[in-house]
DNA sequence: CGATTTTATACCTGAACGGGTATATTTCAA
DNA sequence: TTGAAATATACCCGTTCAGGTATAAAATCG
């Protein structure tokens, strides 16, 4: 699942604002915004810190078949 | 699977040197080294460029149970 | 509707990523 | 063993990430 969607989804499910999530993860509010805005150049460790709040982490997965 | 192991594994399977991989991915040799050395602060987009050579990409996955 | 909260956009800046390169160190074949 | 290739470590430095902040837009709610 796409990262930005996943974060936004989880955040909504837990009824958190972007600020809530930023505070809990110990990252900047701007980072959360860029994360949900599909910025691709984010640092992996920061992304993982946020994902871990939702019991997840980044892993290599096979690409969907594109023919 | 852990990212660093995965990259190194795939690279060996395809019999590529770190330089080969760096050149094909269009990233620096140093980046490949840090990637295989488990550096956590790498940029997501660069990691994905390398992973795509092996038909993979970073995705959020559930953390292994830790009790 | 208006007021408050939440989200989005823009700017400034310190910190650090990542490229390149030089120099060990290790690996491996002849 | 020896020499070349591959990998590891260390440095300089331009680019840019990410924090903070201010402002604007959008969403939420009484």
Coordinates of N, CA and C in Angstrom, one line a residue, chain B:
Chain B
X1 N 12.2 -8.8 5.1 CA 13.6 -9.1 5.2 C 14.4 -7.8 5.3
X2 N 15.5 -7.8 6.1 CA 16.2 -6.6 6.3 C 16.8 -6.1 5.0
X3 N 16.7 -4.8 4.9 CA 17.0 -4.1 3.6 C 18.5 -4.4 3.2
X4 N 19.4 -4.2 4.1 CA 20.8 -4.4 3.7 C 21.1 -5.8 3.2
X5 N 20.6 -6.7 3.9 CA 20.8 -8.2 3.5 C 20.2 -8.4 2.2
X6 N 19.0 -7.9 2.0 CA 18.3 -8.1 0.7 C 19.1 -7.6 -0.5
X7 N 19.6 -6.3 -0.3 CA 20.4 -5.7 -1.4 C 21.6 -6.6 -1.7
X8 N 22.3 -6.9 -0.6 CA 23.6 -7.6 -0.8 C 23.3 -9.0 -1.5
X9 N 22.3 -9.6 -1.0 CA 21.9 -10.9 -1.5 C 21.6 -10.8 -3.0
X10 N 20.7 -9.9 -3.4 CA 20.4 -9.7 -4.8 C 21.6 -9.4 -5.6
X11 N 22.4 -8.5 -5.1 CA 23.6 -8.1 -5.9 C 24.5 -9.3 -6.2
X12 N 24.7 -10.1 -5.2 CA 25.5 -11.4 -5.3 C 24.8 -12.3 -6.3
X13 N 23.5 -12.5 -6.2 CA 22.8 -13.4 -7.1 C 23.0 -13.0 -8.6
X14 N 23.0 -11.7 -8.8 CA 23.2 -11.2 -10.1 C 24.7 -11.0 -10.5
X15 N 25.6 -11.4 -9.5 CA 27.0 -11.2 -9.7 C 27.4 -9.8 -10.1
X16 N 27.0 -8.9 -9.4 CA 27.3 -7.5 -9.6 C 28.3 -7.0 -8.5
X17 N 29.2 -6.1 -8.9 CA 30.0 -5.5 -7.8 C 29.2 -4.3 -7.3
X18 N 29.7 -3.7 -6.2 CA 29.0 -2.5 -5.7 C 29.1 -1.4 -6.8
X19 N 30.2 -1.3 -7.5 CA 30.3 -0.3 -8.5 C 29.3 -0.6 -9.7
X20 N 29.2 -1.8 -10.1 CA 28.2 -2.2 -11.1 C 26.8 -1.7 -10.7
X21 N 26.4 -2.0 -9.5 CA 25.1 -1.7 -9.0 C 24.9 -0.2 -8.9
X22 N 26.0 0.5 -8.4 CA 25.9 2.0 -8.3 C 25.7 2.6 -9.7
X23 N 26.5 2.1 -10.6 CA 26.4 2.7 -12.0 C 25.0 2.4 -12.6
X24 N 24.5 1.2 -12.4 CA 23.2 0.9 -13.0 C 22.1 1.7 -12.4
X25 N 22.2 1.9 -11.1 CA 21.2 2.6 -10.4 C 21.3 4.2 -10.6
X26 N 22.5 4.6 -11.0 CA 22.8 6.0 -11.1 C 23.0 6.7 -9.8
X27 N 23.4 5.9 -8.8 CA 23.7 6.5 -7.5 C 25.2 6.4 -7.3
X28 N 25.7 7.0 -6.2 CA 27.1 6.9 -5.9 C 27.5 5.6 -5.3
X29 N 28.7 5.3 -5.5 CA 29.2 4.0 -4.9 C 29.1 4.0 -3.4
X30 N 29.3 5.2 -2.8 CA 29.2 5.3 -1.4 C 27.8 5.0 -0.9
X31 N 26.9 5.4 -1.6 CA 25.5 5.1 -1.2 C 25.2 3.6 -1.1
X32 N 25.7 2.9 -2.1 CA 25.5 1.4 -2.1 C 26.2 0.8 -0.9
X33 N 27.4 1.3 -0.5 CA 28.1 0.8 0.6 C 27.3 1.1 1.9
X34 N 26.8 2.3 2.0 CA 26.1 2.6 3.2 C 24.8 1.8 3.3
X35 N 24.2 1.6 2.2 CA 23.0 0.8 2.1 C 23.2 -0.6 2.6
X36 N 24.3 -1.2 2.2 CA 24.6 -2.6 2.6 C 25.2 -2.6 4.0
X37 N 25.6 -1.4 4.5 CA 26.2 -1.3 5.9 C 25.1 -1.0 6.9
X38 N 23.9 -1.1 6.5 CA 22.7 -0.8 7.4 C 22.6 0.6 7.9
X39 N 23.1 1.5 7.1 CA 22.8 2.9 7.5 C 21.3 3.2 7.4
X40 N 20.8 3.8 8.5 CA 19.3 4.0 8.6 C 18.8 5.3 8.0
X41 N 19.7 6.2 7.9 CA 19.2 7.6 7.5 C 19.3 7.9 6.0
X42 N 19.2 6.8 5.2 CA 19.3 7.0 3.8 C 18.0 7.6 3.3
X43 N 18.1 8.2 2.1 CA 16.9 8.8 1.5 C 16.1 7.7 0.8
X44 N 14.8 7.8 1.1 CA 13.9 6.8 0.6 C 13.9 6.7 -1.0
X45 N 13.9 7.8 -1.6 CA 13.9 7.7 -3.1 C 15.1 7.0 -3.7
X46 N 16.2 7.2 -3.1 CA 17.4 6.6 -3.6 C 17.4 5.1 -3.4
X47 N 16.9 4.7 -2.2 CA 16.8 3.3 -1.9 C 15.8 2.6 -2.9
X48 N 14.8 3.3 -3.2 CA 13.8 2.7 -4.1 C 14.4 2.6 -5.5
X49 N 15.2 3.5 -5.9 CA 15.8 3.4 -7.2 C 16.6 2.1 -7.3
X50 N 17.4 1.8 -6.3 CA 18.1 0.6 -6.3 C 17.2 -0.6 -6.2
X51 N 16.2 -0.6 -5.3 CA 15.3 -1.7 -5.2 C 14.6 -2.1 -6.5
X52 N 14.3 -1.0 -7.2 CA 13.5 -1.2 -8.5 C 14.3 -2.0 -9.5
X53 N 15.7 -1.9 -9.4 CA 16.5 -2.8 -10.3 C 16.3 -4.3 -10.1
X54 N 15.8 -4.5 -8.8 CA 15.6 -5.9 -8.5 C 14.1 -6.2 -8.4
X55 N 13.3 -5.3 -9.0 CA 11.8 -5.5 -9.0 C 11.2 -5.4 -7.7
X56 N 11.7 -4.6 -6.8 CA 11.1 -4.4 -5.5 C 11.0 -2.9 -5.2
X57 N 10.3 -2.6 -4.1 CA 10.1 -1.2 -3.6 C 9.9 -1.3 -2.1
X58 N 10.1 -0.2 -1.4 CA 9.8 -0.1 0.0 C 8.3 0.1 0.2
X59 N 7.8 -0.7 1.2 CA 6.4 -0.6 1.6 C 6.3 -0.8 3.1
X60 N 5.2 -0.2 3.6 CA 5.0 -0.5 5.1 C 4.5 -1.9 5.3
X61 N 5.1 -2.6 6.2 CA 4.8 -3.9 6.6 C 4.6 -4.0 8.1
X62 N 3.8 -4.9 8.6 CA 3.6 -5.1 10.0 C 4.9 -5.5 10.7
X63 N 5.2 -5.0 11.8 CA 6.3 -5.4 12.6 C 6.2 -6.8 13.1
X64 N 7.3 -7.5 13.2 CA 7.2 -8.9 13.8 C 6.8 -8.7 15.2
X65 N 6.0 -9.7 15.7 CA 5.6 -9.6 17.1 C 6.8 -9.6 18.0
X66 N 6.8 -8.7 19.0 CA 7.8 -8.6 20.0 C 7.2 -8.6 21.4
X67 N 7.3 -9.7 22.1 CA 6.6 -9.8 23.4 C 7.6 -9.8 24.5

